[in-house]
PDB file of C-alpha atoms in Angstrom:
ATOM      1  CA  GLU I  22    -163.697  41.681 -69.406  1.00 76.00           C
ATOM      2  CA  VAL I  23    -167.447  42.022 -68.932  1.00 86.00           C
ATOM      3  CA  PRO I  24    -168.843  44.056 -71.827  1.00 94.00           C
ATOM      4  CA  LEU I  25    -171.755  45.510 -69.864  1.00 98.00           C
ATOM      5  CA  VAL I  26    -171.971  46.402 -66.185  1.00 98.00           C
ATOM      6  CA  GLU I  27    -175.226  47.446 -64.563  1.00 98.00           C
ATOM      7  CA  SER I  28    -175.487  49.489 -61.385  1.00 98.00           C
ATOM      8  CA  GLY I  29    -178.014  51.461 -59.408  1.00 98.00           C
ATOM      9  CA  GLY I  30    -180.289  48.717 -58.153  1.00 98.00           C
ATOM     10  CA  GLY I  31    -181.623  48.618 -54.622  1.00 98.00           C
ATOM     11  CA  LEU I  32    -184.671  48.740 -52.405  1.00 98.00           C
ATOM     12  CA  VAL I  33    -187.313  51.322 -53.244  1.00 98.00           C
ATOM     13  CA  GLN I  34    -190.799  51.924 -51.931  1.00 98.00           C
ATOM     14  CA  PRO I  35    -193.876  51.488 -54.122  1.00 98.00           C
ATOM     15  CA  GLY I  36    -194.463  54.641 -56.111  1.00 98.00           C
ATOM     16  CA  GLY I  37    -190.811  55.572 -55.938  1.00 98.00           C
ATOM     17  CA  SER I  38    -188.192  56.126 -58.621  1.00 98.00           C
ATOM     18  CA  LEU I  39    -184.820  54.651 -59.447  1.00 98.00           C
ATOM     19  CA  LYS I  40    -182.231  55.114 -62.178  1.00 98.00           C
ATOM     20  CA  LEU I  41    -180.156  52.198 -63.405  1.00 98.00           C
ATOM     21  CA  SER I  42    -176.924  52.597 -65.348  1.00 98.00           C
ATOM     22  CA  CYS I  43    -175.315  50.290 -67.883  1.00 98.00           C
ATOM     23  CA  ALA I  44    -171.634  50.921 -68.636  1.00 98.00           C
ATOM     24  CA  ALA I  45    -170.256  49.391 -71.833  1.00 97.00           C
ATOM     25  CA  SER I  46    -166.730  48.484 -72.808  1.00 95.00           C
ATOM     26  CA  GLY I  47    -164.907  46.410 -75.389  1.00 93.00           C
ATOM     27  CA  PHE I  48    -167.265  47.039 -78.285  1.00 93.00           C
ATOM     28  CA  SER I  49    -168.542  49.965 -80.302  1.00 93.00           C
ATOM     29  CA  PHE I  50    -171.320  51.120 -77.996  1.00 95.00           C
ATOM     30  CA  ARG I  51    -172.472  54.007 -80.171  1.00 95.00           C
ATOM     31  CA  GLU I  52    -173.076  51.600 -83.052  1.00 94.00           C
ATOM     32  CA  SER I  53    -175.241  49.254 -81.010  1.00 95.00           C
ATOM     33  CA  PRO I  54    -178.809  49.567 -79.797  1.00 96.00           C
ATOM     34  CA  ILE I  55    -179.153  48.980 -76.071  1.00 97.00           C
ATOM     35  CA  TYR I  56    -181.760  46.750 -74.500  1.00 98.00           C
ATOM     36  CA  TRP I  57    -183.083  46.258 -70.986  1.00 98.00           C
ATOM     37  CA  VAL I  58    -184.408  42.849 -69.943  1.00 98.00           C
ATOM     38  CA  ARG I  59    -185.674  41.873 -66.500  1.00 98.00           C
ATOM     39  CA  GLN I  60    -186.211  38.640 -64.644  1.00 98.00           C
ATOM     40  CA  ALA I  61    -188.267  38.188 -61.518  1.00 98.00           C
ATOM     41  CA  SER I  62    -187.001  35.595 -59.085  1.00 97.00           C
ATOM     42  CA  GLY I  63    -187.649  32.103 -60.420  1.00 96.00           C
ATOM     43  CA  LYS I  64    -189.355  33.471 -63.525  1.00 97.00           C
ATOM     44  CA  GLY I  65    -188.524  33.907 -67.182  1.00 97.00           C
ATOM     45  CA  LEU I  66    -187.029  36.777 -69.123  1.00 98.00           C
ATOM     46  CA  GLU I  67    -189.052  39.872 -70.000  1.00 98.00           C
ATOM     47  CA  TRP I  68    -188.010  42.496 -72.529  1.00 98.00           C
ATOM     48  CA  VAL I  69    -188.425  45.917 -70.907  1.00 98.00           C
ATOM     49  CA  GLY I  70    -187.458  48.216 -73.736  1.00 98.00           C
ATOM     50  CA  HIS I  71    -184.681  49.449 -75.965  1.00 97.00           C
ATOM     51  CA  MET I  72    -183.102  52.481 -77.556  1.00 97.00           C
ATOM     52  CA  LYS I  73    -181.732  52.550 -81.067  1.00 96.00           C
ATOM     53  CA  THR I  74    -178.605  54.330 -82.249  1.00 95.00           C
ATOM     54  CA  GLY I  75    -178.120  57.890 -83.458  1.00 94.00           C
ATOM     55  CA  PRO I  76    -178.704  57.116 -87.161  1.00 93.00           C
ATOM     56  CA  HIS I  77    -182.076  55.748 -86.079  1.00 93.00           C
ATOM     57  CA  ASN I  78    -182.899  58.895 -84.112  1.00 96.00           C
ATOM     58  CA  PHE I  79    -182.356  57.152 -80.787  1.00 97.00           C
ATOM     59  CA  ALA I  80    -185.844  55.686 -81.182  1.00 96.00           C
ATOM     60  CA  THR I  81    -187.218  53.899 -78.143  1.00 97.00           C
ATOM     61  CA  SER I  82    -189.746  51.149 -77.609  1.00 97.00           C
ATOM     62  CA  TYR I  83    -191.176  49.797 -74.370  1.00 98.00           C
ATOM     63  CA  ALA I  84    -193.133  46.818 -73.122  1.00 97.00           C
ATOM     64  CA  ALA I  85    -196.748  47.585 -72.325  1.00 96.00           C
ATOM     65  CA  SER I  86    -196.096  46.747 -68.669  1.00 97.00           C
ATOM     66  CA  VAL I  87    -193.671  49.668 -68.263  1.00 98.00           C
ATOM     67  CA  ALA I  88    -194.717  52.158 -70.958  1.00 98.00           C
ATOM     68  CA  GLY I  89    -195.291  55.609 -69.504  1.00 98.00           C
ATOM     69  CA  ARG I  90    -193.341  54.757 -66.326  1.00 98.00           C
ATOM     70  CA  PHE I  91    -189.901  53.768 -67.616  1.00 98.00           C
ATOM     71  CA  ARG I  92    -187.609  55.720 -69.926  1.00 98.00           C
ATOM     72  CA  ILE I  93    -184.348  54.700 -71.560  1.00 98.00           C
ATOM     73  CA  SER I  94    -181.588  57.141 -72.397  1.00 98.00           C
ATOM     74  CA  ARG I  95    -177.967  56.856 -73.483  1.00 98.00           C
ATOM     75  CA  ASP I  96    -174.811  58.939 -73.419  1.00 98.00           C
ATOM     76  CA  ASP I  97    -172.554  57.700 -76.190  1.00 97.00           C
ATOM     77  CA  SER I  98    -169.722  59.960 -75.002  1.00 97.00           C
ATOM     78  CA  LYS I  99    -169.691  57.962 -71.762  1.00 97.00           C
ATOM     79  CA  ASN I 100    -170.523  54.565 -73.295  1.00 97.00           C
ATOM     80  CA  THR I 101    -173.388  54.382 -70.848  1.00 98.00           C
ATOM     81  CA  ALA I 102    -177.124  53.735 -71.033  1.00 98.00           C
ATOM     82  CA  TYR I 103    -179.713  54.429 -68.408  1.00 98.00           C
ATOM     83  CA  LEU I 104    -183.089  53.072 -67.348  1.00 98.00           C
ATOM     84  CA  HIS I 105    -185.173  55.690 -65.565  1.00 98.00           C
ATOM     85  CA  MET I 106    -187.915  54.002 -63.570  1.00 98.00           C
ATOM     86  CA  SER I 107    -190.784  55.783 -61.868  1.00 98.00           C
ATOM     87  CA  SER I 108    -194.128  54.902 -60.259  1.00 98.00           C
ATOM     88  CA  LEU I 109    -192.578  51.606 -59.299  1.00 98.00           C
ATOM     89  CA  LYS I 110    -194.778  48.697 -58.321  1.00 98.00           C
ATOM     90  CA  SER I 111    -194.075  45.449 -56.500  1.00 98.00           C
ATOM     91  CA  ASP I 112    -194.391  43.674 -59.858  1.00 97.00           C
ATOM     92  CA  ASP I 113    -191.302  45.558 -61.026  1.00 98.00           C
ATOM     93  CA  THR I 114    -189.165  43.641 -58.536  1.00 98.00           C
ATOM     94  CA  ALA I 115    -186.603  41.784 -60.626  1.00 98.00           C
ATOM     95  CA  VAL I 116    -183.012  41.526 -61.730  1.00 98.00           C
ATOM     96  CA  TYR I 117    -182.510  44.034 -64.527  1.00 98.00           C
ATOM     97  CA  PHE I 118    -180.058  43.181 -67.292  1.00 98.00           C
ATOM     98  CA  CYS I 119    -178.802  45.420 -70.055  1.00 98.00           C
ATOM     99  CA  ALA I 120    -177.943  43.712 -73.323  1.00 98.00           C
ATOM    100  CA  ALA I 121    -176.679  44.667 -76.750  1.00 97.00           C
ATOM    101  CA  PRO I 122    -175.935  43.200 -80.164  1.00 96.00           C
ATOM    102  CA  ASP I 123    -172.437  43.422 -81.577  1.00 91.00           C
ATOM    103  CA  GLY I 124    -173.692  45.819 -84.220  1.00 87.00           C
ATOM    104  CA  ASP I 125    -176.852  47.368 -85.580  1.00 83.00           C
ATOM    105  CA  TYR I 126    -178.687  44.457 -87.155  1.00 90.00           C
ATOM    106  CA  GLY I 127    -182.185  45.855 -87.055  1.00 84.00           C
ATOM    107  CA  ASP I 128    -185.139  44.188 -85.386  1.00 88.00           C
ATOM    108  CA  PRO I 129    -184.919  41.621 -84.103  1.00 93.00           C
ATOM    109  CA  ASP I 130    -181.445  42.317 -82.756  1.00 96.00           C
ATOM    110  CA  PRO I 131    -179.591  39.344 -81.273  1.00 97.00           C
ATOM    111  CA  PHE I 132    -178.187  40.161 -77.834  1.00 97.00           C
ATOM    112  CA  HIS I 133    -174.530  39.115 -78.008  1.00 96.00           C
ATOM    113  CA  PHE I 134    -173.519  41.045 -74.890  1.00 97.00           C
ATOM    114  CA  TRP I 135    -175.130  40.935 -71.461  1.00 98.00           C
ATOM    115  CA  GLY I 136    -174.363  42.411 -68.095  1.00 98.00           C
ATOM    116  CA  ARG I 137    -174.619  40.438 -64.872  1.00 97.00           C
ATOM    117  CA  GLY I 138    -177.709  42.328 -63.801  1.00 98.00           C
ATOM    118  CA  THR I 139    -178.704  44.537 -60.887  1.00 98.00           C
ATOM    119  CA  LEU I 140    -181.487  43.725 -58.431  1.00 98.00           C
ATOM    120  CA  VAL I 141    -184.393  46.105 -57.978  1.00 98.00           C
ATOM    121  CA  SER I 142    -186.693  45.397 -55.046  1.00 98.00           C
ATOM    122  CA  VAL I 143    -189.919  47.346 -54.703  1.00 98.00           C
ATOM    123  CA  SER I 144    -191.333  46.984 -51.223  1.00 97.00           C
ATOM    124  CA  SER I 145    -192.576  49.023 -48.292  1.00 95.00           C
TER     125      SER I 145
ATOM    126  CA  SER L  85    -199.029  39.782 -80.428  1.00 58.00           C
ATOM    127  CA  TYR L  86    -198.433  36.382 -78.890  1.00 70.00           C
ATOM    128  CA  VAL L  87    -196.067  34.730 -76.488  1.00 83.00           C
ATOM    129  CA  PRO L  88    -194.116  31.917 -78.132  1.00 95.00           C
ATOM    130  CA  THR L  89    -194.813  28.600 -76.458  1.00 97.00           C
ATOM    131  CA  GLN L  90    -192.095  26.348 -75.070  1.00 98.00           C
ATOM    132  CA  PRO L  91    -192.322  23.050 -73.201  1.00 98.00           C
ATOM    133  CA  PRO L  92    -191.513  23.620 -69.521  1.00 97.00           C
ATOM    134  CA  SER L  93    -188.932  20.872 -69.388  1.00 98.00           C
ATOM    135  CA  VAL L  94    -186.906  18.438 -71.429  1.00 98.00           C
ATOM    136  CA  SER L  95    -184.856  15.577 -70.025  1.00 97.00           C
ATOM    137  CA  VAL L  96    -182.044  13.947 -71.952  1.00 97.00           C
ATOM    138  CA  ALA L  97    -179.299  11.425 -71.260  1.00 98.00           C
ATOM    139  CA  PRO L  98    -175.675  12.408 -71.808  1.00 97.00           C
ATOM    140  CA  GLY L  99    -174.579  11.867 -75.388  1.00 97.00           C
ATOM    141  CA  LYS L 100    -178.117  11.991 -76.726  1.00 98.00           C
ATOM    142  CA  THR L 101    -179.953  14.764 -78.544  1.00 98.00           C
ATOM    143  CA  ALA L 102    -182.136  17.394 -76.894  1.00 98.00           C
ATOM    144  CA  THR L 103    -184.828  19.096 -78.923  1.00 98.00           C
ATOM    145  CA  ILE L 104    -186.382  22.302 -77.620  1.00 98.00           C
ATOM    146  CA  THR L 105    -189.297  23.836 -79.470  1.00 98.00           C
ATOM    147  CA  CYS L 106    -190.671  27.350 -79.725  1.00 98.00           C
ATOM    148  CA  GLY L 107    -194.160  27.487 -81.159  1.00 97.00           C
ATOM    149  CA  GLY L 108    -196.229  30.257 -82.648  1.00 94.00           C
ATOM    150  CA  ASP L 109    -198.572  30.929 -85.513  1.00 92.00           C
ATOM    151  CA  ASP L 110    -196.473  31.116 -88.680  1.00 93.00           C
ATOM    152  CA  ILE L 111    -193.314  31.583 -86.627  1.00 94.00           C
ATOM    153  CA  GLU L 112    -191.281  30.680 -89.702  1.00 94.00           C
ATOM    154  CA  SER L 113    -192.036  34.166 -91.019  1.00 93.00           C
ATOM    155  CA  GLN L 114    -190.144  35.610 -88.059  1.00 93.00           C
ATOM    156  CA  SER L 115    -186.558  35.376 -86.948  1.00 95.00           C
ATOM    157  CA  VAL L 116    -185.915  33.498 -83.722  1.00 97.00           C
ATOM    158  CA  HIS L 117    -183.025  33.873 -81.291  1.00 98.00           C
ATOM    159  CA  TRP L 118    -182.164  31.354 -78.579  1.00 98.00           C
ATOM    160  CA  TYR L 119    -180.547  32.005 -75.189  1.00 98.00           C
ATOM    161  CA  GLN L 120    -179.073  29.666 -72.608  1.00 98.00           C
ATOM    162  CA  GLN L 121    -179.201  30.674 -68.957  1.00 98.00           C
ATOM    163  CA  LYS L 122    -177.565  28.828 -66.103  1.00 98.00           C
ATOM    164  CA  PRO L 123    -178.575  29.498 -62.484  1.00 96.00           C
ATOM    165  CA  GLY L 124    -177.335  32.824 -61.180  1.00 95.00           C
ATOM    166  CA  GLN L 125    -175.862  33.826 -64.519  1.00 97.00           C
ATOM    167  CA  ALA L 126    -176.768  36.150 -67.354  1.00 97.00           C
ATOM    168  CA  PRO L 127    -178.239  34.629 -70.508  1.00 98.00           C
ATOM    169  CA  VAL L 128    -175.928  33.649 -73.351  1.00 98.00           C
ATOM    170  CA  LEU L 129    -176.864  33.837 -77.031  1.00 98.00           C
ATOM    171  CA  VAL L 130    -176.535  30.367 -78.559  1.00 98.00           C
ATOM    172  CA  ILE L 131    -178.431  30.695 -81.855  1.00 98.00           C
ATOM    173  CA  TYR L 132    -179.481  33.841 -83.739  1.00 97.00           C
ATOM    174  CA  TYR L 133    -181.614  34.377 -86.809  1.00 97.00           C
ATOM    175  CA  ASP L 134    -182.971  30.852 -86.587  1.00 97.00           C
ATOM    176  CA  ARG L 135    -179.776  28.937 -87.314  1.00 97.00           C
ATOM    177  CA  ASN L 136    -176.611  30.994 -86.824  1.00 97.00           C
ATOM    178  CA  ARG L 137    -174.118  30.225 -84.056  1.00 97.00           C
ATOM    179  CA  PRO L 138    -172.161  33.039 -82.410  1.00 96.00           C
ATOM    180  CA  SER L 139    -168.448  32.543 -82.077  1.00 94.00           C
ATOM    181  CA  GLY L 140    -167.573  30.309 -79.165  1.00 95.00           C
ATOM    182  CA  ILE L 141    -170.790  28.295 -79.263  1.00 98.00           C
ATOM    183  CA  PRO L 142    -170.143  24.602 -79.987  1.00 97.00           C
ATOM    184  CA  GLU L 143    -171.309  23.103 -83.263  1.00 98.00           C
ATOM    185  CA  ARG L 144    -173.457  20.777 -81.168  1.00 98.00           C
ATOM    186  CA  PHE L 145    -175.966  23.633 -80.988  1.00 98.00           C
ATOM    187  CA  SER L 146    -178.120  24.102 -84.081  1.00 98.00           C
ATOM    188  CA  GLY L 147    -181.403  25.748 -84.949  1.00 98.00           C
ATOM    189  CA  SER L 148    -184.183  25.580 -87.484  1.00 98.00           C
ATOM    190  CA  ASN L 149    -187.488  27.285 -88.128  1.00 97.00           C
ATOM    191  CA  SER L 150    -190.361  25.929 -90.180  1.00 97.00           C
ATOM    192  CA  GLY L 151    -194.104  26.326 -90.173  1.00 96.00           C
ATOM    193  CA  ASN L 152    -195.338  27.009 -86.670  1.00 96.00           C
ATOM    194  CA  THR L 153    -192.270  25.717 -84.841  1.00 97.00           C
ATOM    195  CA  ALA L 154    -188.727  26.904 -84.315  1.00 98.00           C
ATOM    196  CA  THR L 155    -186.354  24.307 -82.895  1.00 98.00           C
ATOM    197  CA  LEU L 156    -183.114  24.391 -80.945  1.00 98.00           C
ATOM    198  CA  THR L 157    -181.236  21.110 -81.130  1.00 98.00           C
ATOM    199  CA  ILE L 158    -178.395  20.149 -78.847  1.00 98.00           C
ATOM    200  CA  SER L 159    -176.485  17.128 -80.106  1.00 98.00           C
ATOM    201  CA  ARG L 160    -174.252  14.913 -77.986  1.00 98.00           C
ATOM    202  CA  VAL L 161    -175.575  16.531 -74.834  1.00 98.00           C
ATOM    203  CA  GLU L 162    -173.106  17.162 -72.012  1.00 97.00           C
ATOM    204  CA  ALA L 163    -173.699  17.786 -68.324  1.00 97.00           C
ATOM    205  CA  GLY L 164    -172.709  21.424 -68.858  1.00 97.00           C
ATOM    206  CA  ASP L 165    -175.671  21.939 -71.181  1.00 98.00           C
ATOM    207  CA  GLU L 166    -178.068  21.711 -68.256  1.00 98.00           C
ATOM    208  CA  ALA L 167    -179.739  25.112 -68.180  1.00 98.00           C
ATOM    209  CA  ASP L 168    -182.860  27.074 -69.048  1.00 98.00           C
ATOM    210  CA  TYR L 169    -183.311  27.894 -72.714  1.00 98.00           C
ATOM    211  CA  PHE L 170    -185.409  30.799 -73.965  1.00 98.00           C
ATOM    212  CA  CYS L 171    -186.524  31.661 -77.472  1.00 98.00           C
ATOM    213  CA  LEU L 172    -187.028  35.279 -78.487  1.00 98.00           C
ATOM    214  CA  VAL L 173    -189.089  36.698 -81.327  1.00 96.00           C
ATOM    215  CA  TRP L 174    -190.115  40.151 -82.454  1.00 94.00           C
ATOM    216  CA  ASP L 175    -193.722  40.606 -83.486  1.00 89.00           C
ATOM    217  CA  GLY L 176    -193.172  43.902 -85.245  1.00 88.00           C
ATOM    218  CA  ASP L 177    -193.782  45.972 -82.142  1.00 90.00           C
ATOM    219  CA  PHE L 178    -192.494  44.073 -79.147  1.00 94.00           C
ATOM    220  CA  TYR L 179    -189.801  41.572 -78.256  1.00 96.00           C
ATOM    221  CA  LEU L 180    -191.333  38.432 -76.781  1.00 96.00           C
ATOM    222  CA  PHE L 181    -189.513  35.729 -74.847  1.00 97.00           C
ATOM    223  CA  GLY L 182    -190.869  32.246 -74.542  1.00 97.00           C
ATOM    224  CA  ALA L 183    -191.445  31.080 -70.971  1.00 97.00           C
ATOM    225  CA  GLY L 184    -188.334  28.948 -71.116  1.00 98.00           C
ATOM    226  CA  THR L 185    -187.479  25.257 -71.183  1.00 98.00           C
ATOM    227  CA  LYS L 186    -185.456  23.651 -68.428  1.00 98.00           C
ATOM    228  CA  VAL L 187    -183.098  21.073 -69.874  1.00 98.00           C
ATOM    229  CA  THR L 188    -182.127  18.382 -67.396  1.00 98.00           C
ATOM    230  CA  VAL L 189    -179.251  16.045 -68.174  1.00 97.00           C
ATOM    231  CA  LEU L 190    -180.000  12.669 -66.616  1.00 96.00           C
TER     232      LEU L 190
END
């Protein structure tokens, strides 16, 4: 069983918006922060941002490259997290992974669980 | 903030030891996680908090962190260890991945 499953990727024009989903199963989602990591083709991993758990006020943090354009949310009742992306640029083209620790360790969280990723292509 | 530095590639013969470094100013004061990624697959956590192995990761994988260098060591290397390896640190504000090291098994 895959603990995290991303969906919602696709082709979008520059300046457009897209919402990715990350469905969790097999672990206590509400007790784990959720992270988004992306990887452009042939490149390394880039942390996009994360959202903490309820006891930590669902605090969010974002990479400078996406701050003000991307927003993370979560619905613990649905065991699902979301990445809301807007003002997309060609540089945002990448496979987007969601990841999570197997508990709330505090920064820096180790990412025990990963999804298989969803491809976002930004092109006209 | 800084991006931790990794060598682009490491080559090792089967049965030998591979050493992958992650450098940064006073990195020993931070906690380092290590991920293995094979082509077309999601990353896998192999070492967390410098030296801890998640369940299911072979004892051949070990980690250390001292001074300006964190190190992932793979002992008795096998063909299946061929992959990209990334270190990850947190600088107090942002999570930062190293650029990755491609381990080639000769």
